[in-house]
mmCIF file of C-alpha atoms and ligand atoms in Angstrom:
data_model
loop_
_atom_site.group_PDB
_atom_site.id
_atom_site.type_symbol
_atom_site.label_atom_id
_atom_site.label_comp_id
_atom_site.label_asym_id
_atom_site.label_seq_id
_atom_site.Cartn_x
_atom_site.Cartn_y
_atom_site.Cartn_z
ATOM 1 C CA MET A 29 -1.474 -99.491 48.367
ATOM 2 C CA THR A 30 -0.649 -103.192 48.074
ATOM 3 C CA PRO A 31 -3.469 -105.634 48.780
ATOM 4 C CA GLU A 32 -3.041 -108.174 51.552
ATOM 5 C CA ILE A 33 -3.783 -111.813 50.816
ATOM 6 C CA VAL A 34 -5.536 -113.633 53.677
ATOM 7 C CA ALA A 35 -7.032 -117.130 53.820
ATOM 8 C CA SER A 36 -10.651 -117.234 54.996
ATOM 9 C CA ASP A 37 -9.781 -119.219 58.117
ATOM 10 C CA ALA A 38 -7.181 -116.584 59.079
ATOM 11 C CA LEU A 39 -9.608 -113.637 58.944
ATOM 12 C CA ASP A 40 -10.188 -112.166 62.401
ATOM 13 C CA ALA A 41 -13.627 -111.123 63.648
ATOM 14 C CA ALA A 42 -12.968 -107.395 63.120
ATOM 15 C CA THR A 43 -11.998 -107.945 59.486
ATOM 16 C CA ARG A 44 -15.040 -110.145 58.876
ATOM 17 C CA ALA A 45 -17.254 -107.425 60.361
ATOM 18 C CA GLY A 46 -15.510 -104.869 58.120
ATOM 19 C CA LEU A 47 -16.177 -107.053 55.085
ATOM 20 C CA TRP A 48 -19.906 -107.266 55.828
ATOM 21 C CA ARG A 49 -20.023 -103.460 56.229
ATOM 22 C CA LEU A 50 -18.218 -103.037 52.910
ATOM 23 C CA TRP A 51 -20.631 -105.341 51.069
ATOM 24 C CA ALA A 52 -23.687 -103.661 52.623
ATOM 25 C CA SER A 53 -22.427 -100.261 51.451
ATOM 26 C CA ALA A 54 -21.295 -101.303 47.941
ATOM 27 C CA PHE A 55 -24.251 -103.501 46.868
ATOM 28 C CA ASP A 56 -27.988 -102.689 46.824
ATOM 29 C CA ASP A 57 -29.092 -106.285 47.137
ATOM 30 C CA PHE A 58 -26.402 -108.200 49.004
ATOM 31 C CA GLU A 59 -27.792 -111.293 50.768
ATOM 32 C CA ASP A 60 -26.285 -113.265 53.654
ATOM 33 C CA THR A 61 -25.809 -116.148 51.230
ATOM 34 C CA ASP A 62 -23.755 -113.896 48.916
ATOM 35 C CA GLY A 63 -21.404 -113.165 51.806
ATOM 36 C CA ALA A 64 -21.248 -116.822 52.796
ATOM 37 C CA HIS A 65 -20.157 -117.682 49.237
ATOM 38 C CA ALA A 66 -17.115 -115.401 49.611
ATOM 39 C CA PHE A 67 -15.483 -117.577 52.308
ATOM 40 C CA GLY A 68 -13.587 -120.841 51.956
ATOM 41 C CA GLY A 69 -10.616 -119.660 49.928
ATOM 42 C CA LEU A 70 -8.341 -116.647 49.635
ATOM 43 C CA HIS A 71 -9.140 -112.954 49.976
ATOM 44 C CA ALA A 72 -7.365 -109.915 48.552
ATOM 45 C CA LEU A 73 -8.066 -106.893 50.779
ATOM 46 C CA LEU A 74 -7.210 -103.252 51.120
ATOM 47 C CA ARG A 75 -7.930 -101.831 54.582
ATOM 48 C CA GLU A 76 -7.782 -98.504 56.319
ATOM 49 C CA GLY A 77 -7.989 -98.854 60.107
ATOM 50 C CA THR A 78 -10.909 -101.128 60.896
ATOM 51 C CA GLU A 79 -12.561 -100.542 57.510
ATOM 52 C CA VAL A 80 -12.086 -102.750 54.472
ATOM 53 C CA LEU A 81 -11.916 -100.458 51.424
ATOM 54 C CA ALA A 82 -11.731 -103.123 48.720
ATOM 55 C CA HIS A 83 -12.193 -106.878 48.511
ATOM 56 C CA ALA A 84 -12.155 -109.817 46.124
ATOM 57 C CA SER A 85 -12.020 -113.512 47.014
ATOM 58 C CA VAL A 86 -11.637 -116.793 45.197
ATOM 59 C CA VAL A 87 -13.115 -120.102 46.327
ATOM 60 C CA PRO A 88 -12.813 -123.567 44.790
ATOM 61 C CA ARG A 89 -15.826 -124.827 42.825
ATOM 62 C CA ARG A 90 -16.466 -127.899 40.747
ATOM 63 C CA VAL A 91 -18.009 -126.978 37.413
ATOM 64 C CA LEU A 92 -19.002 -129.265 34.553
ATOM 65 C CA ILE A 93 -17.912 -127.898 31.187
ATOM 66 C CA GLY A 94 -19.415 -130.046 28.495
ATOM 67 C CA ARG A 95 -18.937 -133.501 30.032
ATOM 68 C CA GLU A 96 -15.730 -132.675 31.857
ATOM 69 C CA ALA A 97 -15.402 -131.682 35.551
ATOM 70 C CA TRP A 98 -13.177 -128.649 36.137
ATOM 71 C CA ALA A 99 -11.993 -127.505 39.595
ATOM 72 C CA VAL A 100 -12.219 -123.784 38.877
ATOM 73 C CA GLY A 101 -11.486 -120.776 41.058
ATOM 74 C CA TYR A 102 -14.725 -118.858 41.514
ATOM 75 C CA VAL A 103 -14.384 -115.139 42.255
ATOM 76 C CA GLU A 104 -16.874 -113.699 44.744
ATOM 77 C CA ALA A 105 -17.977 -110.494 46.488
ATOM 78 C CA VAL A 106 -15.795 -108.006 44.600
ATOM 79 C CA ALA A 107 -16.480 -104.590 46.113
ATOM 80 C CA VAL A 108 -14.969 -101.180 46.736
ATOM 81 C CA ALA A 109 -16.273 -98.695 49.330
ATOM 82 C CA PRO A 110 -18.518 -96.225 47.443
ATOM 83 C CA ALA A 111 -16.455 -93.184 48.467
ATOM 84 C CA ARG A 112 -13.310 -94.876 47.102
ATOM 85 C CA GLN A 113 -14.580 -96.191 43.757
ATOM 86 C CA HIS A 114 -12.874 -95.152 40.475
ATOM 87 C CA GLN A 115 -9.483 -94.905 42.229
ATOM 88 C CA ARG A 116 -8.198 -98.249 40.903
ATOM 89 C CA LEU A 117 -8.698 -100.078 44.221
ATOM 90 C CA GLY A 118 -10.950 -102.647 42.543
ATOM 91 C CA THR A 119 -8.307 -103.205 39.877
ATOM 92 C CA ALA A 120 -5.643 -103.589 42.595
ATOM 93 C CA VAL A 121 -7.480 -106.313 44.560
ATOM 94 C CA MET A 122 -8.422 -108.184 41.385
ATOM 95 C CA ALA A 123 -4.861 -108.033 40.035
ATOM 96 C CA ALA A 124 -3.493 -109.346 43.352
ATOM 97 C CA LEU A 125 -6.029 -112.184 43.355
ATOM 98 C CA GLN A 126 -5.399 -113.013 39.699
ATOM 99 C CA ASP A 127 -1.659 -113.374 40.393
ATOM 100 C CA LEU A 128 -2.504 -116.316 42.676
ATOM 101 C CA LEU A 129 -4.730 -118.153 40.230
ATOM 102 C CA PRO A 130 -2.375 -119.846 37.729
ATOM 103 C CA ASP A 131 -0.685 -121.954 40.443
ATOM 104 C CA ARG A 132 -4.004 -123.036 41.924
ATOM 105 C CA TYR A 133 -6.631 -123.384 39.224
ATOM 106 C CA PRO A 134 -6.886 -124.303 35.523
ATOM 107 C CA ALA A 135 -9.421 -121.507 34.954
ATOM 108 C CA ALA A 136 -11.442 -118.961 36.929
ATOM 109 C CA MET A 137 -15.079 -117.981 36.654
ATOM 110 C CA LEU A 138 -17.432 -115.374 38.104
ATOM 111 C CA ALA A 139 -20.916 -113.944 37.623
ATOM 112 C CA THR A 140 -21.397 -110.205 37.228
ATOM 113 C CA GLY A 141 -23.397 -107.366 35.749
ATOM 114 C CA GLU A 142 -20.215 -105.252 35.465
ATOM 115 C CA HIS A 143 -18.614 -106.982 32.501
ATOM 116 C CA GLY A 144 -16.539 -103.980 31.402
ATOM 117 C CA PHE A 145 -14.597 -103.886 34.660
ATOM 118 C CA TYR A 146 -13.527 -107.515 34.257
ATOM 119 C CA GLU A 147 -12.910 -107.386 30.498
ATOM 120 C CA ARG A 148 -10.125 -104.866 31.154
ATOM 121 C CA LEU A 149 -8.578 -107.489 33.441
ATOM 122 C CA GLY A 150 -8.574 -110.215 30.785
ATOM 123 C CA TRP A 151 -11.913 -111.886 31.517
ATOM 124 C CA GLU A 152 -14.154 -113.107 28.672
ATOM 125 C CA ARG A 153 -17.870 -113.724 28.515
ATOM 126 C CA TRP A 154 -19.043 -117.319 28.646
ATOM 127 C CA ARG A 155 -21.028 -118.060 25.500
ATOM 128 C CA GLY A 156 -22.571 -121.468 26.197
ATOM 129 C CA PRO A 157 -25.786 -122.221 28.087
ATOM 130 C CA SER A 158 -25.588 -122.264 31.905
ATOM 131 C CA HIS A 159 -27.104 -124.839 34.250
ATOM 132 C CA VAL A 160 -27.200 -125.881 37.884
ATOM 133 C CA VAL A 161 -27.087 -129.486 39.077
ATOM 134 C CA ARG A 162 -29.905 -129.745 41.598
ATOM 135 C CA GLY A 163 -30.723 -133.091 43.227
ATOM 136 C CA GLY A 164 -28.626 -134.842 40.600
ATOM 137 C CA VAL A 165 -30.585 -133.217 37.755
ATOM 138 C CA ARG A 166 -29.106 -130.605 35.417
ATOM 139 C CA VAL A 167 -31.482 -127.608 35.220
ATOM 140 C CA ARG A 168 -31.038 -124.642 32.835
ATOM 141 C CA THR A 169 -30.341 -121.222 34.408
ATOM 142 C CA PRO A 170 -30.974 -118.904 31.413
ATOM 143 C CA GLU A 171 -31.116 -115.861 33.710
ATOM 144 C CA ASP A 172 -27.406 -116.407 34.471
ATOM 145 C CA ASP A 173 -26.170 -116.926 30.896
ATOM 146 C CA ASP A 174 -25.209 -113.266 30.369
ATOM 147 C CA ALA A 175 -23.566 -112.918 33.784
ATOM 148 C CA LEU A 176 -20.955 -115.660 33.453
ATOM 149 C CA MET A 177 -17.360 -114.795 32.680
ATOM 150 C CA VAL A 178 -14.156 -116.815 32.538
ATOM 151 C CA LEU A 179 -10.485 -116.035 32.917
ATOM 152 C CA ARG A 180 -8.277 -118.345 30.869
ATOM 153 C CA LEU A 181 -5.153 -119.489 32.709
ATOM 154 C CA PRO A 182 -2.190 -121.597 31.579
ATOM 155 C CA GLY A 183 -4.185 -124.727 32.506
ATOM 156 C CA SER A 184 -7.152 -123.681 30.332
ATOM 157 C CA ARG A 185 -5.949 -125.308 27.110
ATOM 158 C CA GLY A 186 -8.891 -126.816 25.286
ATOM 159 C CA LEU A 187 -11.451 -124.781 27.237
ATOM 160 C CA ASP A 188 -14.510 -124.198 25.006
ATOM 161 C CA LEU A 189 -16.342 -121.005 26.012
ATOM 162 C CA GLY A 190 -19.318 -122.082 23.911
ATOM 163 C CA ALA A 191 -19.850 -125.365 25.792
ATOM 164 C CA PRO A 192 -22.711 -125.961 28.224
ATOM 165 C CA VAL A 193 -21.595 -125.218 31.785
ATOM 166 C CA ALA A 194 -23.106 -126.450 35.059
ATOM 167 C CA CYS A 195 -22.344 -125.633 38.694
ATOM 168 C CA GLU A 196 -23.398 -127.548 41.783
ATOM 169 C CA ASP A 197 -26.313 -126.005 43.674
ATOM 170 C CA ARG A 198 -25.796 -124.052 46.892
ATOM 171 C CA PRO A 199 -27.974 -121.853 49.133
ATOM 172 C CA GLY A 200 -28.762 -118.483 47.497
ATOM 173 C CA ASP A 201 -27.610 -117.745 43.969
ATOM 174 C CA ALA A 202 -26.245 -120.871 42.309
ATOM 175 C CA TRP A 203 -23.881 -118.832 40.092
HETATM 176 C C1 LIG B 3 -17.109 -102.629 40.168
HETATM 177 C C2 LIG B 3 -16.134 -102.121 41.214
HETATM 178 C C3 LIG B 3 -15.595 -103.301 42.029
HETATM 179 C C4 LIG B 3 -14.979 -101.426 40.494
HETATM 180 O O1 LIG B 3 -14.019 -100.994 41.445
HETATM 181 P P1 LIG B 3 -13.307 -99.554 41.285
HETATM 182 O O2 LIG B 3 -12.206 -99.480 42.258
HETATM 183 O O3 LIG B 3 -14.347 -98.489 41.307
HETATM 184 O O4 LIG B 3 -12.755 -99.672 39.796
HETATM 185 P P2 LIG B 3 -11.368 -99.158 39.251
HETATM 186 O O5 LIG B 3 -11.127 -97.749 39.651
HETATM 187 O O6 LIG B 3 -10.307 -100.150 39.571
HETATM 188 O O7 LIG B 3 -11.753 -99.246 37.717
HETATM 189 C C5 LIG B 3 -10.862 -98.938 36.779
HETATM 190 C C6 LIG B 3 -11.603 -98.752 35.478
HETATM 191 O O8 LIG B 3 -12.436 -99.874 35.215
HETATM 192 C C7 LIG B 3 -13.560 -99.447 34.481
HETATM 193 N N1 LIG B 3 -14.741 -99.750 35.270
HETATM 194 C C8 LIG B 3 -14.914 -99.687 36.610
HETATM 195 N N2 LIG B 3 -16.146 -100.104 36.951
HETATM 196 C C9 LIG B 3 -16.726 -100.437 35.798
HETATM 197 C C10 LIG B 3 -17.991 -100.936 35.477
HETATM 198 N N3 LIG B 3 -18.900 -101.171 36.438
HETATM 199 N N4 LIG B 3 -18.260 -101.173 34.173
HETATM 200 C C11 LIG B 3 -17.339 -100.914 33.217
HETATM 201 N N5 LIG B 3 -16.126 -100.448 33.463
HETATM 202 C C12 LIG B 3 -15.830 -100.222 34.730
HETATM 203 C C13 LIG B 3 -13.423 -97.979 34.259
HETATM 204 O O9 LIG B 3 -12.727 -97.755 33.054
HETATM 205 C C14 LIG B 3 -12.568 -97.581 35.404
HETATM 206 O O10 LIG B 3 -11.890 -96.429 35.166
HETATM 207 P P3 LIG B 3 -12.570 -95.017 35.592
HETATM 208 O O11 LIG B 3 -12.937 -95.100 37.036
HETATM 209 O O12 LIG B 3 -11.476 -94.065 35.313
HETATM 210 O O13 LIG B 3 -13.773 -94.866 34.715
HETATM 211 C C15 LIG B 3 -16.783 -101.068 42.165
HETATM 212 O O14 LIG B 3 -17.304 -100.031 41.382
HETATM 213 C C16 LIG B 3 -17.876 -101.610 43.056
HETATM 214 O O15 LIG B 3 -17.597 -102.018 44.194
HETATM 215 N N6 LIG B 3 -19.148 -101.580 42.600
HETATM 216 C C17 LIG B 3 -20.274 -102.019 43.407
HETATM 217 C C18 LIG B 3 -20.247 -103.494 43.662
HETATM 218 C C19 LIG B 3 -20.129 -104.284 42.374
HETATM 219 O O16 LIG B 3 -20.832 -104.045 41.414
HETATM 220 N N7 LIG B 3 -19.200 -105.261 42.391
HETATM 221 C C20 LIG B 3 -18.907 -106.107 41.249
HETATM 222 C C21 LIG B 3 -19.997 -107.061 41.088
HETATM 223 S S1 LIG B 3 -19.445 -108.650 40.534
#
């Protein structure tokens, strides 16, 4: 199965509904804000009829690394239907998404508890302290330090994985 690539604004209502069903089935604690974060970029999808079996998306985010602003690709809402996990569908949607990244972003980031899945795909753990910029003030987010991962791309030269990193705030989880 080859994943389809669809821009958020080209997703029809049936596919959006299928995505929300997928996320509700794959995650224990998926919030509306988590779903909202998945839109605004590109999606890699595998579908069967009206159901979405696997999904990963990337959205643009501005992140401060040290003192420098980076326009990274932020990967969101990666999920595979429970009955179809461990059949390489997650790998397939991530690989399709990752193929698009070098032409669009200097680096990609994501937050996860499933580090092993992403390490196989070339991702590395962020080592520096994480923050959110809230009301113009940089606030530490120590609870997110372990979750952050980065994928180095051809534009990543000079990227220091031990540097402090800060995202802009948003509704729901900042990272
Ligand atoms: C994590 C997830 C996307 C992986 O998708 P998948 O299609 O099941 O994974 P794949 O079959 O492509 O994985 C290939 C290999 O990656 C490794 N792998 C998969 N999930 C892993 C995990 N959570 N931790 C470590 N390694 C993992 C395994 O070696 C796996 O091979 P195996 O199934 O033979 O053991 C899927 O399990 C899922 O939707 N989980 C619930 C939602 C979630 O946690 N999403 C990610 C949060 S950011």
